[in-house]
Amino acid sequence: METTSRKTLRWQLATVLEVRDEAPKVRTFRLGLDGPATHLPGQYYVLRLTAEDGYTAQRSYSVASAPHGRPEIELTVERLDDGEVSEFLHDVVVPGDVLEVRGPVGGWFAWDGAGPALLVGGGSGQVPLAAMLRHARALGRPELVRMVLSVRTPRGLYYGDELRGPEVHPVFTKVAPEGSRRPAGRLRLDDVAPLVRGGETAFVCGSPAFADAAAALLTEAGLPPAAIRIEQFGPTGA
Amino acid sequence: MPPVTRGFVGRRKRDPRLPPGQYDVGDQWPVLTAEPAPNLDTARWTFRIDGLVDHSVEWNWDEIRALPRERWDGDIHCVTTWTKFGMTWDGIPLDALLEAAGPLPEARYVVAHSHTGYTTNLPLADITGGRAWLAFAAASAPERPAPLTREHGGPARLLVPHLYFWKSAKWVAGLRLLADDDPGFWERNGYHDRGDPWAEQRFQGD
């Protein structure tokens, strides 16, 4: 499947329409594009900043919004300590600013809504998976996706109440909500195994350590490695 | 020049070892793969060169570990914009392996393929002339390299440090020599066919 066309790879100017807090140090930027959003859920855009002396910095960010035909996308960005681009986006950017973007990019970690998908996300790995959930709901096919989210505390869930519902199984690693039957703790086999039905594609997104652990659990739960797609980000010691 | 972003000044004092658009990741070594990292048993591991060659050659782990190795010191660059300075690597020059197979005159491109099914394409000229290795070990500083971990492509991966690092296929299983370029996994998903960091060849059309 080829999903990145040359047309999508030209830089375009995007106007910041809205900036919104999702969680501590996590913000969503709604950007106006010059044409309708045509990405597949899971794809990302590259964002480029340019200083007066010509110095540029670019980073890739997953699209959080579903393809909805309107000329806008939402990117959700976690503010990283010493993150040259994420600090700027969080500290400086306000509605009305103009940023450069190109995309959508990527065709592997992308879900076209055609078959069942098991979504497993940790931390800011929620972002591309949220696009998939939103797409499934917009198609009227929420039963196609089952979602497991691993976050430290209830405040770590993004997008207000959207990441709730029968499709979504949150797992809290540090602090569980009051009255929760599952005590706080890392993702375990019995968190994911009941959601594996056979025939699905798994989309795993999170830190390398999370992704590696989640992929191992999915394999243990019976998913063939070829059915597991991974998107990892963030630094790790080596 | 792209339009100036209001308020953006960027990092001052840029290290000249950084290609455009890259940043120094420091002591870290990010792991980026599209598939679960496999556990490859060296007892069953093989590396094969075939396609447009005089004769196909396949080595097992003991055979390839018996070949003379080289050390390479330098920087690596990932298309996701991190650069890691001052690494030390240990491996076998691809020149030596290719020589054993005897590339035919019409061979101009290579597809590297991994034990996982991952593929990436390279011009043959980019992996000859002392610029590419089959690597077994690496270190984050000028010190004794340690065996590559599973996440970093162990037991063996390609090392093509003058190109973006997705070309340095992890868990590599072999090279197939071809007359024409044949895009690999990421290249079919929008990434550049060559991937020179100094020319910022990130995506198709760059």
Tab-separated table of C-alpha atoms in Angstrom:
chain	number	residue	atom	x	y	z
A	1	MET	CA	0.000	0.000	0.000
A	2	GLU	CA	1.459	3.338	-0.993
A	3	THR	CA	-0.125	6.125	0.951
A	4	THR	CA	2.395	8.931	0.758
A	5	SER	CA	2.068	10.750	-2.528
A	6	ARG	CA	4.437	13.345	-3.904
A	7	LYS	CA	1.644	15.877	-3.638
A	8	THR	CA	1.506	15.459	0.135
A	9	LEU	CA	5.232	16.039	0.450
A	10	ARG	CA	5.302	19.695	-0.477
A	11	TRP	CA	5.512	22.130	2.382
A	12	GLN	CA	2.411	24.177	3.049
A	13	LEU	CA	1.612	26.970	5.448
A	14	ALA	CA	-0.767	26.018	8.244
A	15	THR	CA	-2.495	28.537	10.475
A	16	VAL	CA	-2.863	27.690	14.138
A	17	LEU	CA	-6.624	27.800	14.788
A	18	GLU	CA	-6.711	26.609	18.384
A	19	VAL	CA	-4.404	25.486	21.185
A	20	ARG	CA	-5.815	23.253	23.894
A	21	ASP	CA	-4.451	21.454	26.966
A	22	GLU	CA	-4.987	17.690	27.056
A	23	ALA	CA	-2.979	16.598	30.084
A	24	PRO	CA	-0.047	17.954	32.066
A	25	LYS	CA	2.605	19.029	29.504
A	26	VAL	CA	0.422	17.832	26.629
A	27	ARG	CA	-1.231	20.194	24.173
A	28	THR	CA	-3.253	19.853	20.991
A	29	PHE	CA	-2.733	22.267	18.102
A	30	ARG	CA	-5.553	22.559	15.574
A	31	LEU	CA	-4.071	23.636	12.246
A	32	GLY	CA	-5.829	25.020	9.178
A	33	LEU	CA	-4.615	23.463	5.909
A	34	ASP	CA	-5.028	24.559	2.293
A	35	GLY	CA	-7.089	21.483	1.441
A	36	PRO	CA	-9.231	18.798	3.088
A	37	ALA	CA	-7.493	16.406	5.485
A	38	THR	CA	-6.957	13.143	3.582
A	39	HIS	CA	-4.704	11.190	5.942
A	40	LEU	CA	-5.260	7.663	7.123
A	41	PRO	CA	-5.503	7.392	10.897
A	42	GLY	CA	-1.989	6.630	12.147
A	43	GLN	CA	-0.181	8.810	9.642
A	44	TYR	CA	1.797	11.863	10.680
A	45	TYR	CA	2.799	15.319	9.521
A	46	VAL	CA	6.244	16.865	9.553
A	47	LEU	CA	6.369	20.317	11.117
A	48	ARG	CA	9.188	22.757	10.317
A	49	LEU	CA	10.267	25.874	12.196
A	50	THR	CA	12.593	28.455	10.642
A	51	ALA	CA	14.649	31.078	12.485
A	52	GLU	CA	15.599	34.459	10.988
A	53	ASP	CA	19.115	33.260	10.207
A	54	GLY	CA	17.730	30.368	8.162
A	55	TYR	CA	18.214	27.718	10.854
A	56	THR	CA	15.438	25.143	10.667
A	57	ALA	CA	14.192	22.361	12.917
A	58	GLN	CA	11.631	19.755	11.948
A	59	ARG	CA	9.839	17.021	13.834
A	60	SER	CA	7.138	14.511	12.979
A	61	TYR	CA	3.847	14.420	14.875
A	62	SER	CA	1.017	11.928	14.543
A	63	VAL	CA	-2.350	13.281	13.517
A	64	ALA	CA	-4.879	12.990	16.330
A	65	SER	CA	-7.940	13.896	14.296
A	66	ALA	CA	-9.780	11.544	11.974
A	67	PRO	CA	-9.995	12.359	8.271
A	68	HIS	CA	-13.208	14.368	8.198
A	69	GLY	CA	-13.026	16.262	4.913
A	70	ARG	CA	-12.495	19.647	6.549
A	71	PRO	CA	-9.254	21.537	5.762
A	72	GLU	CA	-7.712	21.033	9.199
A	73	ILE	CA	-5.819	18.558	11.325
A	74	GLU	CA	-5.013	18.266	15.006
A	75	LEU	CA	-1.531	17.430	16.262
A	76	THR	CA	-0.996	16.586	19.926
A	77	VAL	CA	2.460	17.372	21.265
A	78	GLU	CA	4.042	16.408	24.581
A	79	ARG	CA	6.433	19.036	25.946
A	80	LEU	CA	9.787	17.309	26.331
A	81	ASP	CA	12.477	18.715	28.600
A	82	ASP	CA	14.969	20.479	26.360
A	83	GLY	CA	12.789	19.599	23.362
A	84	GLU	CA	13.759	22.267	20.878
A	85	VAL	CA	10.517	22.075	18.913
A	86	SER	CA	8.058	20.900	21.574
A	87	GLU	CA	9.160	23.650	23.998
A	88	PHE	CA	8.649	26.258	21.302
A	89	LEU	CA	5.210	24.914	20.409
A	90	HIS	CA	4.147	24.915	24.058
A	91	ASP	CA	5.733	28.184	25.162
A	92	VAL	CA	5.402	30.445	22.138
A	93	VAL	CA	2.760	29.317	19.668
A	94	VAL	CA	-0.698	30.911	19.867
A	95	PRO	CA	-3.700	30.931	17.537
A	96	GLY	CA	-3.000	32.988	14.438
A	97	ASP	CA	0.611	31.865	14.148
A	98	VAL	CA	1.659	30.275	10.892
A	99	LEU	CA	3.663	27.040	10.845
A	100	GLU	CA	5.001	24.979	7.977
A	101	VAL	CA	3.864	21.390	7.606
A	102	ARG	CA	3.942	18.615	5.063
A	103	GLY	CA	2.153	15.341	4.991
A	104	PRO	CA	0.479	13.055	5.547
A	105	VAL	CA	3.447	10.683	5.705
A	106	GLY	CA	3.718	6.992	6.484
A	107	GLY	CA	1.729	4.028	5.244
A	108	TRP	CA	2.672	1.198	7.560
A	109	PHE	CA	1.326	2.404	10.881
A	110	ALA	CA	-1.982	3.374	9.328
A	111	TRP	CA	-5.462	1.935	9.570
A	112	ASP	CA	-7.901	2.349	6.697
A	113	GLY	CA	-10.977	1.217	8.604
A	114	ALA	CA	-11.353	-1.966	6.556
A	115	GLY	CA	-10.658	-4.629	9.180
A	116	PRO	CA	-10.585	-5.213	12.912
A	117	ALA	CA	-7.809	-3.469	14.831
A	118	LEU	CA	-6.453	-3.879	18.338
A	119	LEU	CA	-4.960	-0.582	19.496
A	120	VAL	CA	-2.430	-0.624	22.315
A	121	GLY	CA	-1.007	2.705	23.405
A	122	GLY	CA	1.172	4.037	26.181
A	123	GLY	CA	1.513	7.709	27.143
A	124	SER	CA	1.559	9.904	24.039
A	125	GLY	CA	1.087	6.735	22.015
A	126	GLN	CA	-2.574	7.607	22.505
A	127	VAL	CA	-2.398	10.158	19.698
A	128	PRO	CA	-2.443	8.093	16.468
A	129	LEU	CA	-4.694	5.505	18.143
A	130	ALA	CA	-7.207	8.228	18.978
A	131	ALA	CA	-7.356	9.057	15.268
A	132	MET	CA	-8.181	5.403	14.590
A	133	LEU	CA	-10.892	5.292	17.273
A	134	ARG	CA	-12.404	8.534	16.021
A	135	HIS	CA	-12.366	7.185	12.467
A	136	ALA	CA	-14.084	3.944	13.489
A	137	ARG	CA	-16.785	5.887	15.308
A	138	ALA	CA	-17.236	8.282	12.383
A	139	LEU	CA	-17.668	5.287	10.065
A	140	GLY	CA	-20.310	3.941	12.427
A	141	ARG	CA	-18.114	0.876	12.980
A	142	PRO	CA	-16.819	1.258	16.548
A	143	GLU	CA	-16.876	-2.535	16.931
A	144	LEU	CA	-13.888	-2.727	14.559
A	145	VAL	CA	-11.534	-1.366	17.179
A	146	ARG	CA	-10.602	-2.410	20.683
A	147	MET	CA	-8.244	-0.141	22.531
A	148	VAL	CA	-5.966	-0.596	25.522
A	149	LEU	CA	-4.361	2.540	26.906
A	150	SER	CA	-1.623	2.522	29.508
A	151	VAL	CA	-1.310	5.787	31.426
A	152	ARG	CA	0.157	6.646	34.806
A	153	THR	CA	-2.920	8.307	36.287
A	154	PRO	CA	-6.465	9.187	35.201
A	155	ARG	CA	-5.213	12.681	34.293
A	156	GLY	CA	-2.943	11.066	31.721
A	157	LEU	CA	-5.870	10.232	29.432
A	158	TYR	CA	-6.085	12.693	26.551
A	159	TYR	CA	-9.090	14.129	24.719
A	160	GLY	CA	-11.521	14.588	27.569
A	161	ASP	CA	-14.151	11.888	27.570
A	162	GLU	CA	-13.477	10.731	24.025
A	163	LEU	CA	-11.125	7.936	25.053
A	164	ARG	CA	-13.852	6.314	27.066
A	165	GLY	CA	-16.569	3.954	26.044
A	166	PRO	CA	-17.050	0.265	25.429
A	167	GLU	CA	-14.156	0.180	22.932
A	168	VAL	CA	-11.614	1.549	25.394
A	169	HIS	CA	-9.862	-0.279	28.221
A	170	PRO	CA	-7.643	2.086	30.199
A	171	VAL	CA	-4.913	0.670	32.403
A	172	PHE	CA	-3.447	2.887	35.105
A	173	THR	CA	0.144	2.183	36.065
A	174	LYS	CA	0.614	4.472	39.120
A	175	VAL	CA	-2.758	5.647	40.376
A	176	ALA	CA	-6.032	3.915	39.554
A	177	PRO	CA	-9.334	5.803	39.787
A	178	GLU	CA	-11.301	5.378	42.988
A	179	GLY	CA	-13.402	2.252	42.971
A	180	SER	CA	-11.376	0.683	40.186
A	181	ARG	CA	-11.358	-3.106	40.237
A	182	ARG	CA	-7.918	-3.292	38.674
A	183	PRO	CA	-5.138	-2.128	40.979
A	184	ALA	CA	-2.548	0.254	39.501
A	185	GLY	CA	0.265	-1.569	37.733
A	186	ARG	CA	1.948	-2.199	34.442
A	187	LEU	CA	0.190	-3.719	31.449
A	188	ARG	CA	-0.262	-7.476	31.907
A	189	LEU	CA	-1.269	-10.408	29.778
A	190	ASP	CA	-4.778	-10.496	31.243
A	191	ASP	CA	-5.270	-6.843	30.223
A	192	VAL	CA	-4.838	-7.662	26.530
A	193	ALA	CA	-5.565	-11.372	26.090
A	194	PRO	CA	-9.384	-11.071	26.408
A	195	LEU	CA	-9.367	-8.520	23.574
A	196	VAL	CA	-7.606	-10.779	21.072
A	197	ARG	CA	-10.202	-12.476	18.898
A	198	GLY	CA	-8.092	-13.544	15.910
A	199	GLY	CA	-7.804	-11.891	12.513
A	200	GLU	CA	-7.079	-8.414	13.781
A	201	THR	CA	-4.118	-6.152	13.132
A	202	ALA	CA	-2.511	-4.758	16.271
A	203	PHE	CA	-1.230	-1.191	16.343
A	204	VAL	CA	1.180	-0.588	19.220
A	205	CYS	CA	2.379	2.928	19.944
A	206	GLY	CA	4.460	4.253	22.806
A	207	SER	CA	7.976	4.434	24.175
A	208	PRO	CA	10.376	1.743	22.973
A	209	ALA	CA	10.209	-0.025	26.346
A	210	PHE	CA	6.403	0.039	26.329
A	211	ALA	CA	6.177	-1.069	22.705
A	212	ASP	CA	8.567	-3.951	23.244
A	213	ALA	CA	6.679	-5.142	26.328
A	214	ALA	CA	3.272	-4.729	24.684
A	215	ALA	CA	4.370	-6.598	21.554
A	216	ALA	CA	5.622	-9.455	23.729
A	217	LEU	CA	2.240	-9.627	25.547
A	218	LEU	CA	0.342	-9.620	22.257
A	219	THR	CA	2.507	-12.433	20.933
A	220	GLU	CA	1.902	-14.359	24.150
A	221	ALA	CA	-1.810	-13.733	23.712
A	222	GLY	CA	-1.658	-15.480	20.364
A	223	LEU	CA	-1.202	-12.722	17.794
A	224	PRO	CA	1.321	-13.613	15.092
A	225	PRO	CA	4.253	-11.128	14.967
A	226	ALA	CA	3.335	-10.306	11.358
A	227	ALA	CA	-0.006	-8.912	12.610
A	228	ILE	CA	1.685	-6.462	14.977
A	229	ARG	CA	2.649	-2.993	13.776
A	230	ILE	CA	4.684	-0.732	16.011
A	231	GLU	CA	5.369	2.956	16.217
A	232	GLN	CA	7.943	3.937	18.825
A	233	PHE	CA	9.297	7.288	19.773
A	234	GLY	CA	11.368	8.956	22.363
A	235	PRO	CA	14.864	8.299	23.563
A	236	THR	CA	16.040	5.233	25.373
A	237	GLY	CA	19.325	4.307	26.939
A	238	ALA	CA	21.343	1.725	25.021
B	1	MET	CA	14.446	29.965	2.245
B	2	PRO	CA	11.314	28.906	4.144
B	3	PRO	CA	9.247	31.635	5.811
B	4	VAL	CA	10.474	32.680	9.264
B	5	THR	CA	8.468	31.263	12.182
B	6	ARG	CA	7.464	34.014	14.608
B	7	GLY	CA	9.527	33.841	17.766
B	8	PHE	CA	11.671	30.853	16.800
B	9	VAL	CA	15.389	31.296	17.349
B	10	GLY	CA	16.447	27.655	17.641
B	11	ARG	CA	19.571	26.325	19.220
B	12	ARG	CA	22.596	28.598	19.112
B	13	LYS	CA	26.129	27.387	18.433
B	14	ARG	CA	25.365	24.592	16.049
B	15	ASP	CA	27.828	21.728	15.910
B	16	PRO	CA	29.285	21.524	12.367
B	17	ARG	CA	29.112	17.736	12.589
B	18	LEU	CA	25.295	17.998	12.511
B	19	PRO	CA	23.705	17.634	9.074
B	20	PRO	CA	20.892	20.120	8.367
B	21	GLY	CA	17.739	19.547	10.377
B	22	GLN	CA	19.411	17.166	12.836
B	23	TYR	CA	19.952	17.487	16.602
B	24	ASP	CA	22.458	15.901	18.956
B	25	VAL	CA	20.767	13.077	20.866
B	26	GLY	CA	23.673	12.885	23.329
B	27	ASP	CA	24.329	9.616	25.119
B	28	GLN	CA	20.992	8.128	24.135
B	29	TRP	CA	20.409	5.750	21.284
B	30	PRO	CA	16.727	5.742	20.317
B	31	VAL	CA	15.160	2.533	19.067
B	32	LEU	CA	12.820	2.860	16.114
B	33	THR	CA	11.400	-0.168	14.396
B	34	ALA	CA	8.148	-0.953	12.678
B	35	GLU	CA	7.841	-4.514	13.869
B	36	PRO	CA	8.544	-6.574	16.980
B	37	ALA	CA	12.275	-7.126	17.517
B	38	PRO	CA	12.984	-10.804	16.797
B	39	ASN	CA	15.071	-13.186	18.863
B	40	LEU	CA	17.490	-14.585	16.308
B	41	ASP	CA	19.376	-17.714	17.222
B	42	THR	CA	22.946	-17.479	15.900
B	43	ALA	CA	22.951	-21.275	15.479
B	44	ARG	CA	20.455	-20.843	12.646
B	45	TRP	CA	21.489	-17.362	11.480
B	46	THR	CA	22.649	-16.918	7.864
B	47	PHE	CA	23.748	-14.072	5.607
B	48	ARG	CA	23.411	-14.459	1.856
B	49	ILE	CA	24.464	-12.466	-1.203
B	50	ASP	CA	22.639	-13.314	-4.430
B	51	GLY	CA	20.993	-11.807	-7.500
B	52	LEU	CA	23.315	-10.413	-10.158
B	53	VAL	CA	26.464	-12.070	-8.871
B	54	ASP	CA	28.889	-14.583	-10.345
B	55	HIS	CA	27.779	-17.078	-7.687
B	56	SER	CA	25.546	-16.762	-4.643
B	57	VAL	CA	27.281	-17.066	-1.303
B	58	GLU	CA	25.780	-17.889	2.079
B	59	TRP	CA	27.621	-17.729	5.369
B	60	ASN	CA	26.565	-19.155	8.707
B	61	TRP	CA	27.415	-17.462	12.005
B	62	ASP	CA	30.688	-19.300	12.605
B	63	GLU	CA	31.854	-18.733	9.044
B	64	ILE	CA	31.159	-15.034	9.058
B	65	ARG	CA	32.663	-14.522	12.513
B	66	ALA	CA	35.888	-16.067	11.216
B	67	LEU	CA	36.355	-13.286	8.616
B	68	PRO	CA	38.656	-10.304	9.264
B	69	ARG	CA	36.874	-7.429	10.996
B	70	GLU	CA	37.279	-3.661	10.906
B	71	ARG	CA	36.540	-0.887	13.351
B	72	TRP	CA	34.658	2.238	12.273
B	73	ASP	CA	34.465	5.406	14.369
B	74	GLY	CA	31.997	8.144	13.540
B	75	ASP	CA	28.505	9.628	13.698
B	76	ILE	CA	25.131	8.172	12.721
B	77	HIS	CA	22.052	10.083	11.551
B	78	CYS	CA	18.384	9.058	11.791
B	79	VAL	CA	15.731	10.548	9.511
B	80	THR	CA	13.656	11.230	12.636
B	81	THR	CA	16.250	14.028	13.152
B	82	TRP	CA	18.544	12.665	15.863
B	83	THR	CA	22.265	12.349	15.319
B	84	LYS	CA	24.551	10.333	17.562
B	85	PHE	CA	28.159	11.457	17.650
B	86	GLY	CA	31.307	9.497	18.252
B	87	MET	CA	30.264	5.873	17.992
B	88	THR	CA	32.564	2.902	17.591
B	89	TRP	CA	31.480	-0.052	15.481
B	90	ASP	CA	32.904	-3.455	14.735
B	91	GLY	CA	32.095	-5.393	11.565
B	92	ILE	CA	33.125	-6.861	8.252
B	93	PRO	CA	33.491	-4.537	5.254
B	94	LEU	CA	30.793	-5.301	2.689
B	95	ASP	CA	33.520	-4.979	0.044
B	96	ALA	CA	35.010	-8.249	1.274
B	97	LEU	CA	31.646	-10.069	1.261
B	98	LEU	CA	30.699	-8.742	-2.169
B	99	GLU	CA	34.053	-9.749	-3.558
B	100	ALA	CA	33.352	-13.330	-2.519
B	101	ALA	CA	30.136	-13.313	-4.568
B	102	GLY	CA	31.504	-11.404	-7.583
B	103	PRO	CA	28.990	-8.716	-8.620
B	104	LEU	CA	28.164	-8.808	-12.340
B	105	PRO	CA	28.840	-5.628	-14.363
B	106	GLU	CA	25.116	-4.894	-14.739
B	107	ALA	CA	24.519	-4.902	-10.944
B	108	ARG	CA	23.921	-1.289	-9.902
B	109	TYR	CA	21.497	-1.555	-6.977
B	110	VAL	CA	21.021	-3.667	-3.892
B	111	VAL	CA	18.020	-4.648	-1.811
B	112	ALA	CA	19.003	-5.490	1.736
B	113	HIS	CA	16.505	-7.805	3.415
B	114	SER	CA	16.129	-8.797	7.026
B	115	HIS	CA	15.157	-11.974	8.820
B	116	THR	CA	11.936	-10.144	9.712
B	117	GLY	CA	11.003	-9.375	6.103
B	118	TYR	CA	12.111	-5.724	6.264
B	119	THR	CA	13.698	-4.437	3.058
B	120	THR	CA	15.616	-1.327	2.035
B	121	ASN	CA	17.208	-0.375	-1.279
B	122	LEU	CA	20.650	1.084	-1.853
B	123	PRO	CA	22.805	1.986	-4.844
B	124	LEU	CA	25.633	-0.572	-5.004
B	125	ALA	CA	28.059	2.358	-5.148
B	126	ASP	CA	26.892	3.394	-1.642
B	127	ILE	CA	27.917	0.122	-0.018
B	128	THR	CA	31.284	-0.342	-1.744
B	129	GLY	CA	34.528	1.570	-1.450
B	130	GLY	CA	34.974	1.089	2.296
B	131	ARG	CA	31.742	2.822	3.333
B	132	ALA	CA	29.528	-0.030	4.575
B	133	TRP	CA	29.831	-2.973	6.916
B	134	LEU	CA	28.011	-5.988	8.280
B	135	ALA	CA	28.200	-4.965	11.934
B	136	PHE	CA	28.089	-7.095	15.080
B	137	ALA	CA	28.996	-4.676	17.844
B	138	ALA	CA	28.808	-1.002	18.729
B	139	ALA	CA	29.639	1.420	21.521
B	140	SER	CA	28.483	4.949	22.302
B	141	ALA	CA	32.046	6.197	22.708
B	142	PRO	CA	35.564	5.255	21.634
B	143	GLU	CA	35.538	2.144	23.759
B	144	ARG	CA	35.327	-1.571	23.201
B	145	PRO	CA	32.146	-2.241	21.208
B	146	ALA	CA	29.589	-4.566	22.796
B	147	PRO	CA	27.505	-7.080	20.834
B	148	LEU	CA	24.466	-5.428	19.259
B	149	THR	CA	21.376	-5.901	21.377
B	150	ARG	CA	18.211	-7.324	19.876
B	151	GLU	CA	16.602	-3.848	19.717
B	152	HIS	CA	19.562	-2.469	17.783
B	153	GLY	CA	19.516	-5.252	15.212
B	154	GLY	CA	21.594	-7.948	16.863
B	155	PRO	CA	23.142	-10.285	16.145
B	156	ALA	CA	24.030	-8.453	12.911
B	157	ARG	CA	22.874	-5.397	10.995
B	158	LEU	CA	24.125	-3.253	8.167
B	159	LEU	CA	26.146	-0.144	8.934
B	160	VAL	CA	25.936	2.466	6.161
B	161	PRO	CA	26.738	5.558	8.215
B	162	HIS	CA	26.834	8.112	5.388
B	163	LEU	CA	23.102	7.528	4.741
B	164	TYR	CA	20.101	7.921	7.075
B	165	PHE	CA	20.060	4.982	9.410
B	166	TRP	CA	16.926	3.242	8.132
B	167	LYS	CA	19.239	2.057	5.329
B	168	SER	CA	21.365	0.222	7.913
B	169	ALA	CA	18.960	-2.720	8.006
B	170	LYS	CA	18.621	-4.436	11.386
B	171	TRP	CA	18.600	-8.247	11.654
B	172	VAL	CA	19.944	-8.318	8.112
B	173	ALA	CA	19.679	-11.632	6.271
B	174	GLY	CA	21.220	-10.765	2.929
B	175	LEU	CA	21.800	-8.557	-0.071
B	176	ARG	CA	20.270	-9.056	-3.498
B	177	LEU	CA	22.044	-7.334	-6.366
B	178	LEU	CA	19.850	-5.833	-9.077
B	179	ALA	CA	20.166	-3.872	-12.318
B	180	ASP	CA	17.379	-1.450	-11.402
B	181	ASP	CA	16.392	0.303	-8.197
B	182	ASP	CA	13.616	-1.487	-6.282
B	183	PRO	CA	12.211	0.551	-3.373
B	184	GLY	CA	12.102	-1.175	0.016
B	185	PHE	CA	9.733	-1.001	2.959
B	186	TRP	CA	10.047	2.633	4.026
B	187	GLU	CA	10.823	3.817	0.521
B	188	ARG	CA	7.444	2.502	-0.663
B	189	ASN	CA	5.960	4.376	2.302
B	190	GLY	CA	7.265	7.737	1.213
B	191	TYR	CA	10.894	7.813	2.241
B	192	HIS	CA	13.722	8.718	-0.095
B	193	ASP	CA	15.378	6.116	-2.324
B	194	ARG	CA	18.908	7.184	-1.304
B	195	GLY	CA	18.714	9.099	1.988
B	196	ASP	CA	21.786	11.361	2.122
B	197	PRO	CA	21.566	13.284	5.451
B	198	TRP	CA	23.713	16.147	4.198
B	199	ALA	CA	21.298	16.694	1.291
B	200	GLU	CA	18.288	16.183	3.613
B	201	GLN	CA	16.946	13.404	1.391
B	202	ARG	CA	14.211	12.441	3.825
B	203	PHE	CA	11.171	11.817	1.652
B	204	GLN	CA	10.441	10.978	-1.981
B	205	GLY	CA	10.909	14.150	-3.984
B	206	ASP	CA	13.454	15.753	-1.644
